[in-house]
Structure formats: structure tokens, C-alpha cells
Short mmCIF file of N, CA and C in Angstrom, two decimals:
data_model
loop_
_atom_site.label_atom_id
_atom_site.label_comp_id
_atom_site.label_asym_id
_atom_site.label_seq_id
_atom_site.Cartn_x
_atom_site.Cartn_y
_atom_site.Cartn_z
N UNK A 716 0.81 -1.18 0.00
CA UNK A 716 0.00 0.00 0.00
C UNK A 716 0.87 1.26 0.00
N UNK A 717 1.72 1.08 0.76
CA UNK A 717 2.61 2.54 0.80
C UNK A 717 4.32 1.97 0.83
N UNK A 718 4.85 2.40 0.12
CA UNK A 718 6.27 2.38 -0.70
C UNK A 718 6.95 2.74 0.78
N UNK A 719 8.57 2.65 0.77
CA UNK A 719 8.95 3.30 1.71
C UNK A 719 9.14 4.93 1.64
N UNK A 720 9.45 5.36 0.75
CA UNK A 720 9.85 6.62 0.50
C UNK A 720 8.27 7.25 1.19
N UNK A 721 7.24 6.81 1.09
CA UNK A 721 6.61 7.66 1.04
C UNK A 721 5.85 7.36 2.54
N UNK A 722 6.52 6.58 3.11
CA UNK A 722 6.18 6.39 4.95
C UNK A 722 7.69 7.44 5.23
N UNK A 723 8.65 7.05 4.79
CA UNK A 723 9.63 8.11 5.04
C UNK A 723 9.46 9.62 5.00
N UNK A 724 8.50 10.12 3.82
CA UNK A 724 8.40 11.52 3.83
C UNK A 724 7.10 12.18 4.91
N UNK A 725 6.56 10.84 5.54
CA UNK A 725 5.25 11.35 6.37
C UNK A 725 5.75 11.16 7.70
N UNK A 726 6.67 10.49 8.15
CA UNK A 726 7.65 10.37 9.49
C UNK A 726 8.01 11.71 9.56
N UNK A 727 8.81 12.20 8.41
CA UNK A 727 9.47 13.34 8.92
C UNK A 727 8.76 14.73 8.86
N UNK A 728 7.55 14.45 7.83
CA UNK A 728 6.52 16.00 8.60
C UNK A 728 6.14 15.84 9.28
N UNK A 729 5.99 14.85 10.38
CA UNK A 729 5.02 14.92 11.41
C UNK A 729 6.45 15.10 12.51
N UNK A 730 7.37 14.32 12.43
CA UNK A 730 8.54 15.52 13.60
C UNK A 730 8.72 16.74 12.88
N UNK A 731 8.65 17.63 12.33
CA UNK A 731 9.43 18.90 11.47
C UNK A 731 7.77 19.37 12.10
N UNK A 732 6.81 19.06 11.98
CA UNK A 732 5.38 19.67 12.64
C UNK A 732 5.54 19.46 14.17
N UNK A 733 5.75 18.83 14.75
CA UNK A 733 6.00 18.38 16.25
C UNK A 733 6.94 20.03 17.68
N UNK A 734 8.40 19.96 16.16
CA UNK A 734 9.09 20.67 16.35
C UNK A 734 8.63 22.35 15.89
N UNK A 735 7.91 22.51 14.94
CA UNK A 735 7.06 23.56 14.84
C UNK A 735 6.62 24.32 16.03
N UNK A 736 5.79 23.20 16.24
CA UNK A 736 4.40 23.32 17.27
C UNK A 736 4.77 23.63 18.96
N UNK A 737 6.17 23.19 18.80
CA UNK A 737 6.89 23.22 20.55
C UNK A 737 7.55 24.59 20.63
N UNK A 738 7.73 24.99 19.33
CA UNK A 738 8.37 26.31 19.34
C UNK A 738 7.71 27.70 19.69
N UNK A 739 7.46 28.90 20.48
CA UNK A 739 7.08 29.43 20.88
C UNK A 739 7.18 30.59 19.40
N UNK A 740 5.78 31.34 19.11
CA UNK A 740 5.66 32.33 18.41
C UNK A 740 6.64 33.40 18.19
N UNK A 741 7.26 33.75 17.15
CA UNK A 741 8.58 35.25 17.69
C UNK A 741 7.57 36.41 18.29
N UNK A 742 6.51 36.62 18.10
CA UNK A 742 5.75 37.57 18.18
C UNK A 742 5.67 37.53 19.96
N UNK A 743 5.21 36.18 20.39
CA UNK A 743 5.44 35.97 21.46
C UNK A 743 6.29 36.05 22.55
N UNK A 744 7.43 35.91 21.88
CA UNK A 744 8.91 36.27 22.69
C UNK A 744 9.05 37.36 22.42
N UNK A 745 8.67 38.03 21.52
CA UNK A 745 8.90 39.62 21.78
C UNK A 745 8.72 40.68 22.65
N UNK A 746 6.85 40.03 22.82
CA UNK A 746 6.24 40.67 23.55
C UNK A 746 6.80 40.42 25.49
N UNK A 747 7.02 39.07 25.16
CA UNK A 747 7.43 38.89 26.64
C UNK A 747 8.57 39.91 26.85
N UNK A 748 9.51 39.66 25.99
CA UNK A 748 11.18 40.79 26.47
C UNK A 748 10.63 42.54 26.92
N UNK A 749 8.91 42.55 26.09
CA UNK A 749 8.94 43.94 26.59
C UNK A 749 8.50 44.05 27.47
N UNK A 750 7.47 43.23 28.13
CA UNK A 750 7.14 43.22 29.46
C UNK A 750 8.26 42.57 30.31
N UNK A 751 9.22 42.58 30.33
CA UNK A 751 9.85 41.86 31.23
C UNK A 751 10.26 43.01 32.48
N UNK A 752 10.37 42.23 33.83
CA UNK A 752 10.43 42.95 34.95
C UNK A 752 12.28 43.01 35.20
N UNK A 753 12.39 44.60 35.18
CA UNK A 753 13.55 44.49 35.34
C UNK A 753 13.89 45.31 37.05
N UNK A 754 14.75 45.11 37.85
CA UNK A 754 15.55 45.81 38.94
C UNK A 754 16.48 46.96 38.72
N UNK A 755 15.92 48.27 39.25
CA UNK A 755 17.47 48.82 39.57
C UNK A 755 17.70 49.75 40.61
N UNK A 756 18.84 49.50 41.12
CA UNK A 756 18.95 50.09 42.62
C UNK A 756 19.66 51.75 42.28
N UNK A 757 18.90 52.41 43.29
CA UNK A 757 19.29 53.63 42.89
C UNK A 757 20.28 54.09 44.24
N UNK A 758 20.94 55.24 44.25
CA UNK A 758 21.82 55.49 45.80
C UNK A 758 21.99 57.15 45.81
N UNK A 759 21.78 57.39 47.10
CA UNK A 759 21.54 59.41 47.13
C UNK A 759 23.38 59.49 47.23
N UNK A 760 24.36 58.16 47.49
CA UNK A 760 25.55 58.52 47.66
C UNK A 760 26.91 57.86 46.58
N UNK A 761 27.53 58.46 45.92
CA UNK A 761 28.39 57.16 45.50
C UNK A 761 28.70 55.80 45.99
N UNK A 762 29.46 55.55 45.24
CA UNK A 762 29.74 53.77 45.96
C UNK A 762 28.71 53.25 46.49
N UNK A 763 27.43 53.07 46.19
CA UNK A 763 26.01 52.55 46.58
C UNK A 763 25.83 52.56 48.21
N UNK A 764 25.60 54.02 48.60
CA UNK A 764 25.39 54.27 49.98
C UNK A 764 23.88 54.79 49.77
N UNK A 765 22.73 54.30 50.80
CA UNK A 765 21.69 54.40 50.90
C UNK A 765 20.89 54.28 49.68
N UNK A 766 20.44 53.01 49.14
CA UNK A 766 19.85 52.85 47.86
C UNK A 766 18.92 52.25 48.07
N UNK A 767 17.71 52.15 47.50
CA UNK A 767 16.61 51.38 46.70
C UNK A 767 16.32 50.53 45.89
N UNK A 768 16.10 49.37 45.95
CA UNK A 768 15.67 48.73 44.74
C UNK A 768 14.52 49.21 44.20
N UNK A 769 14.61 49.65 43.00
CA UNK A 769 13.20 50.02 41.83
C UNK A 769 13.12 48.65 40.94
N UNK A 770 11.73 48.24 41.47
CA UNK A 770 11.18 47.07 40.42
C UNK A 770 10.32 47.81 39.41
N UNK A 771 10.38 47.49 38.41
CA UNK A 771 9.98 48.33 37.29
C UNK A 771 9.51 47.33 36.08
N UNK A 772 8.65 47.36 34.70
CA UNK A 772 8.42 47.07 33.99
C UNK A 772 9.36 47.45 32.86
N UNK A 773 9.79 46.78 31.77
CA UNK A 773 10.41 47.22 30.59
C UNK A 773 10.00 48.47 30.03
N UNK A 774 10.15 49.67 29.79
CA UNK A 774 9.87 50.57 29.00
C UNK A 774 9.16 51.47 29.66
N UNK A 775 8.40 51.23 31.17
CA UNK A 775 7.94 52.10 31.84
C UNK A 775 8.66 53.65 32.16
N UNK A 776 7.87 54.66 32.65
CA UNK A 776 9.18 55.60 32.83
C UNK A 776 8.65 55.66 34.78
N UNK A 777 9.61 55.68 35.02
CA UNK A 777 9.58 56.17 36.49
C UNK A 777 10.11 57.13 37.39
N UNK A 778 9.12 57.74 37.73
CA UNK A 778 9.23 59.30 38.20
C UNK A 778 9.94 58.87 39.58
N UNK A 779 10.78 59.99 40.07
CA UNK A 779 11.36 59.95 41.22
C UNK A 779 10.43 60.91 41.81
N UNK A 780 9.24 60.43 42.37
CA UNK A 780 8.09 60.94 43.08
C UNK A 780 7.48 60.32 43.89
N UNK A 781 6.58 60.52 44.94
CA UNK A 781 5.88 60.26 45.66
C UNK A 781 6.63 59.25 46.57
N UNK A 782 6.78 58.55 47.21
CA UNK A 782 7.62 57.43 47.92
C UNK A 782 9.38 57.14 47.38
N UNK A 783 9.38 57.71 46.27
CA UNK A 783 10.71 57.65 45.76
C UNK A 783 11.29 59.24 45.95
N UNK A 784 10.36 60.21 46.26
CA UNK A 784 11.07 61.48 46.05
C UNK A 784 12.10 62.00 46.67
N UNK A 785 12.28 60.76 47.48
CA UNK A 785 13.89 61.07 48.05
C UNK A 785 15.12 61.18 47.23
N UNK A 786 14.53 60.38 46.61
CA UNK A 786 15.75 60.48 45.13
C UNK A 786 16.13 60.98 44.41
N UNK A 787 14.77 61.64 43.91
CA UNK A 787 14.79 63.14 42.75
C UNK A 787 16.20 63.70 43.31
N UNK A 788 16.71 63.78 42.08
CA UNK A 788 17.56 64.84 42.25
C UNK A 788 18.75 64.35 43.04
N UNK A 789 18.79 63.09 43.45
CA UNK A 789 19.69 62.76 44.45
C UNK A 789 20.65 61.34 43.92
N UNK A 790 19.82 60.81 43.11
CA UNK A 790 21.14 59.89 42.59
C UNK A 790 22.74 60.20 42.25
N UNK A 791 23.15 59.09 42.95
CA UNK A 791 24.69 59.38 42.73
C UNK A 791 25.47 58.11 42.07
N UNK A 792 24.62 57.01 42.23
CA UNK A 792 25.15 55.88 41.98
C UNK A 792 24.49 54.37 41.78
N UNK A 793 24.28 53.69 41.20
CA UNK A 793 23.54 52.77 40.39
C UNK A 793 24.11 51.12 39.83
N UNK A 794 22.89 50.67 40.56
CA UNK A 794 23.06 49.05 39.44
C UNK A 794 22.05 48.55 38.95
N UNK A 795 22.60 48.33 37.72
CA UNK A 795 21.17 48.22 36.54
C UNK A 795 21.12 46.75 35.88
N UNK A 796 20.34 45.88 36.38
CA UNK A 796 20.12 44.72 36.02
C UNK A 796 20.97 44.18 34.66
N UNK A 797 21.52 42.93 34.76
CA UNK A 797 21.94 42.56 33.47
C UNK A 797 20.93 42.23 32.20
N UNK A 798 21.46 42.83 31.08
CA UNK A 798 20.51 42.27 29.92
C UNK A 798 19.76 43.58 29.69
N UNK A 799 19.73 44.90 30.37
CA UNK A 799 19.03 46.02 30.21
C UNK A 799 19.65 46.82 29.97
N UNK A 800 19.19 48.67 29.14
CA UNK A 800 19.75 49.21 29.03
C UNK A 800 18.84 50.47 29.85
N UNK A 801 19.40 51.61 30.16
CA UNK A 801 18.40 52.10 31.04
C UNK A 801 19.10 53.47 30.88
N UNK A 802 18.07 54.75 30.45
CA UNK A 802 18.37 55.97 30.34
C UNK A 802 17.82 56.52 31.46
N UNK A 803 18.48 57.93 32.09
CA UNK A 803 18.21 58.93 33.26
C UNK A 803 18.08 60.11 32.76
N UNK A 804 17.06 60.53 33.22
CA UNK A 804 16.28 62.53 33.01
C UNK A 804 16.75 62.86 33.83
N UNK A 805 16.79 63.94 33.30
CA UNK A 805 16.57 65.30 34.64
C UNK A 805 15.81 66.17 34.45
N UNK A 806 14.34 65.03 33.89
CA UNK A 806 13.29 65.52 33.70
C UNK A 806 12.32 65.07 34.60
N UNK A 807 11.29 64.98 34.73
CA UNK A 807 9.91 63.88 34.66
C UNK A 807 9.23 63.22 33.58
N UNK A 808 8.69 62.19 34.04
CA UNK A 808 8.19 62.02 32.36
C UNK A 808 8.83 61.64 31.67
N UNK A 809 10.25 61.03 31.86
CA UNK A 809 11.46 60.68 30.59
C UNK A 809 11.43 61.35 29.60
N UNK A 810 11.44 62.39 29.70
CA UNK A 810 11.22 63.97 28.09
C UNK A 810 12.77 64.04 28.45
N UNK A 811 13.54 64.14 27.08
CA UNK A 811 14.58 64.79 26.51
C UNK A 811 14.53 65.90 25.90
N UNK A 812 15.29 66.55 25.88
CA UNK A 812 15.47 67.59 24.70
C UNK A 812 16.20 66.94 23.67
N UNK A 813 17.36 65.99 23.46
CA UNK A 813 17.79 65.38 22.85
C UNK A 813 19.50 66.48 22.74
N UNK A 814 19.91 66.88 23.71
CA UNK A 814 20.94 67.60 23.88
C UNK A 814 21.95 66.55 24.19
N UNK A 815 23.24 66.44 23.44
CA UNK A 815 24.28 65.16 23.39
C UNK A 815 24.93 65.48 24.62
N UNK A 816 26.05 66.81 24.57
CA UNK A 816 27.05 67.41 25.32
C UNK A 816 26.34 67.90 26.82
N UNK A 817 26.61 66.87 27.87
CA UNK A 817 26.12 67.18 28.97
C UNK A 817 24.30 67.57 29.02
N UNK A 818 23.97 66.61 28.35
CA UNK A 818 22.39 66.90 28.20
C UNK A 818 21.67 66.43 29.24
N UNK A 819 20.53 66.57 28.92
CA UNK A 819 19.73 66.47 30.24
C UNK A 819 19.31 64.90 30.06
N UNK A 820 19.92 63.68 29.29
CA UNK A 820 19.96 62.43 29.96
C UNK A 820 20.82 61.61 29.99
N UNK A 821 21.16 60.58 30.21
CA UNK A 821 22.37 59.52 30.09
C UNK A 821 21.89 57.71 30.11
N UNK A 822 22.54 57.22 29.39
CA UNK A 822 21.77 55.75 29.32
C UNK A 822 23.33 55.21 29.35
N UNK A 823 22.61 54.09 30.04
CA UNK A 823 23.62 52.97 30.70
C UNK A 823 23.27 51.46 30.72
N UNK A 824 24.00 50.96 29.85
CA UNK A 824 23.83 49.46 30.11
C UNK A 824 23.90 48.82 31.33
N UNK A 825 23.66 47.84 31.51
CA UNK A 825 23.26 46.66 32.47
C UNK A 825 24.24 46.75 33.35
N UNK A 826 24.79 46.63 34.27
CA UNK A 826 25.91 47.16 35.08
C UNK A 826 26.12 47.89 36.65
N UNK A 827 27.61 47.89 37.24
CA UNK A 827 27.53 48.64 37.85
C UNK A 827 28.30 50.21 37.94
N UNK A 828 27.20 51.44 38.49
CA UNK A 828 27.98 52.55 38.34
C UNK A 828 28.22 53.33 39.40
N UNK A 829 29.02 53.58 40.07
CA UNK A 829 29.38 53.85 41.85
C UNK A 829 29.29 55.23 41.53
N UNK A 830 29.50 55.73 40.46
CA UNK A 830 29.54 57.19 40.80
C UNK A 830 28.88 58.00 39.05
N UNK A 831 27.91 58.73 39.66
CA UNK A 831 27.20 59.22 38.47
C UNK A 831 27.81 60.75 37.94
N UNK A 832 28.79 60.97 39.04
CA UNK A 832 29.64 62.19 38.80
C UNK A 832 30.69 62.24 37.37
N UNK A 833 31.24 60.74 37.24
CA UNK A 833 31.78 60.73 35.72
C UNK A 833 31.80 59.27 35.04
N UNK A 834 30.38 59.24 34.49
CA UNK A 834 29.70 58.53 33.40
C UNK A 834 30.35 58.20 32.38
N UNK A 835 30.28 56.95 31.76
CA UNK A 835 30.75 57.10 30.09
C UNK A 835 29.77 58.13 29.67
N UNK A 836 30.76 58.92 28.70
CA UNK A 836 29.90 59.74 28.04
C UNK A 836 30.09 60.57 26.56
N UNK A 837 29.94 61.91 26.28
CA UNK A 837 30.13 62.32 24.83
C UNK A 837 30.51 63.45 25.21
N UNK A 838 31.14 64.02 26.50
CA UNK A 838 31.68 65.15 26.53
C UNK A 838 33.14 65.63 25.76
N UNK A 839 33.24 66.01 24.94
CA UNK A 839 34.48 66.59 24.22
C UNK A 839 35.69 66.80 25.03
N UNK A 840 35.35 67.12 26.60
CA UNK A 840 36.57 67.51 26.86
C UNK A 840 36.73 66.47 28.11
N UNK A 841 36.17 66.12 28.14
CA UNK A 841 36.33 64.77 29.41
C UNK A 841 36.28 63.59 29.48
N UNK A 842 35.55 63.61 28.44
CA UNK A 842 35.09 62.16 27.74
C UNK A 842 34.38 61.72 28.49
N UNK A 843 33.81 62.14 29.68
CA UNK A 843 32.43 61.67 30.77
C UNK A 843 31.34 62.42 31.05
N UNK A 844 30.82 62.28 31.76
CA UNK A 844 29.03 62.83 31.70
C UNK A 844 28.93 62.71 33.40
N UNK A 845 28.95 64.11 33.39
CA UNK A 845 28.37 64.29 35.30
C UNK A 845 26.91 64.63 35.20
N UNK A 846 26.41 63.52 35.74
CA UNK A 846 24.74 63.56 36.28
C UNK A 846 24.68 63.12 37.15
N UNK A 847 25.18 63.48 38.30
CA UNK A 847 25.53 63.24 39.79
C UNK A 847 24.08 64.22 40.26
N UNK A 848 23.57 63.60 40.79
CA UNK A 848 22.37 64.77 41.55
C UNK A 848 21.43 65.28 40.70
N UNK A 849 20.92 64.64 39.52
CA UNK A 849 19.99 65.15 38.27
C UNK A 849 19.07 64.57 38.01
N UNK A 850 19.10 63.37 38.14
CA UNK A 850 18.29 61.86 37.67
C UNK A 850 16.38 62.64 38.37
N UNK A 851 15.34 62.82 37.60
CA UNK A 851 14.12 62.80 37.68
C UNK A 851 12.96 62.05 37.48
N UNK A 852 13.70 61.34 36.69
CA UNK A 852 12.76 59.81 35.93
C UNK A 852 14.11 58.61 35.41
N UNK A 853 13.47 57.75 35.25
CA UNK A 853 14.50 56.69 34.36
C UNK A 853 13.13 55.85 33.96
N UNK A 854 13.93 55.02 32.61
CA UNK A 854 13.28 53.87 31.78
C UNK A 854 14.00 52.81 31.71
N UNK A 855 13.77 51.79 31.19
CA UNK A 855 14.53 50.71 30.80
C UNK A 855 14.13 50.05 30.26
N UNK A 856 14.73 49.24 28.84
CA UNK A 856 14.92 48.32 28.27
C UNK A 856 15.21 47.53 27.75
N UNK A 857 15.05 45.87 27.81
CA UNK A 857 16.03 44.55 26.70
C UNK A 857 16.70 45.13 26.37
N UNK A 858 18.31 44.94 26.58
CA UNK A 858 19.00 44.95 25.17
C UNK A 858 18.30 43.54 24.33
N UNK A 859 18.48 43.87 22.78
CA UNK A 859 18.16 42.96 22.14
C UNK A 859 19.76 42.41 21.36
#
């Protein structure tokens, strides 16, 4: 009734469908990386003296307000979950102006940073970024 070749070619769509079917949607994994819950500890002092953990959502922006407003304005020093990248205002609202040279934000990969006084950065003459005492909001998200 059935040849081999042709039990052979129905064996292997039904694993190549099997393996399909176990595989999770990309659309799906996408969406998860953007909801993903990320950590980051914030500190009013360098070298992570008196800090917070901020649990946060991917992409959310979070105001240094209300229960956090100790912070406004007071970050000095930071650790930012691995696998994230995470920009700081010295706004509310995560609004930029989009100013490079000592602008009003700074983004930082996944990491630790003891002192927000000199940042990697794009300053011409220092080559770092003091936002020691500025931070108003932060975001974060996947690196992909």
C-alpha cells in the first residue's frame, strides 16, 4: 500500500510539525522581552550608599516621586540589572530635549555605576558625563 519513501516523507513531517508546534511564536517572545520585569537600585551617595531597589516594567518611565522622592535629584550611583539598558532625566516624564554634550539624559547598560559624577559619556573635553544629583525619571529596556 505505501512504498517506503513515502512512509519516510510522512515520518518526517510529522517531527518537522511536532518541532514547529513546541516552538514558541517570535511575536510571542517579543512581547514577553517587553514586558519583562527588570531591577534597579538607585543610591543618594556614590559607591552605593543608601539605595533602593526600583522594580519596574520594561519601558515604563519612572518618576522619582511620591515614595521615591527622596531620590529626585539625588542619585549618585547605580546598578542596573543585566541584559538592560536604562536611560536617566533630569526631567519627569522621561522627556529629553535630545541635547548630546552634557544633556539632560544619560543611558547605561546593564551594570555597575558607583559614581554618576563621571559617566561614560560624549563630553568633548572629558570624555564623561556628570549627572551626579539630576536623575528625575528613568526607563529601561532589553538589550536585544
Amino acid at each position: 500500500m505505501f512504498n517506503k519513501l513515502t512512509v519516510s516523507l510522512i515520518t518526517t513531517t510529522l517531527a518537522f510539525s511536532r518541532v514547529a508546534l513546541a516552538m514558541p511564536a517570535l511575536d510571542k517572545v517579543e512581547a514577553r522581552n517587553e514586558e519583562a520585569g527588570v531591577s534597579v537600585s538607585i543610591c543618594v551617595a556614590p559607591n552605593f550608599v543608601t539605595c533602593i531597589t526600583v522594580p519596574t516594567v520594561a519601558g515604563t518611565c519612572v518618576n522619582l516621586v511620591g515614595g521615591l522622592s527622596g531620590w529626585n535629584n539625588e542619585v549618585s550611583s547605580a546598578r542596573i540589572q543585566q541584559g538592560f539598558v536604562c536611560t536617566f532625566f533630569d526631567n519627569f516624564s522621561c522627556l529629553s530635549s535630545g541635547q548630546s554634550v552634557n544633556g539632560d539624559s544619560v543611558t547605561l547598560q546593564g551594570g555597575d555605576y558607583p559614581s554618576f559624577a563621571s559617566l561614560p559619556g560624549d563630553n568633548f573635553q572629558t570624555g564623561s558625563t556628570n549627572f551626579a544629583d539630576r536623575a528625575s525619571s528613568f526607563t529601561c529596556t532589553p538589550l536585544i
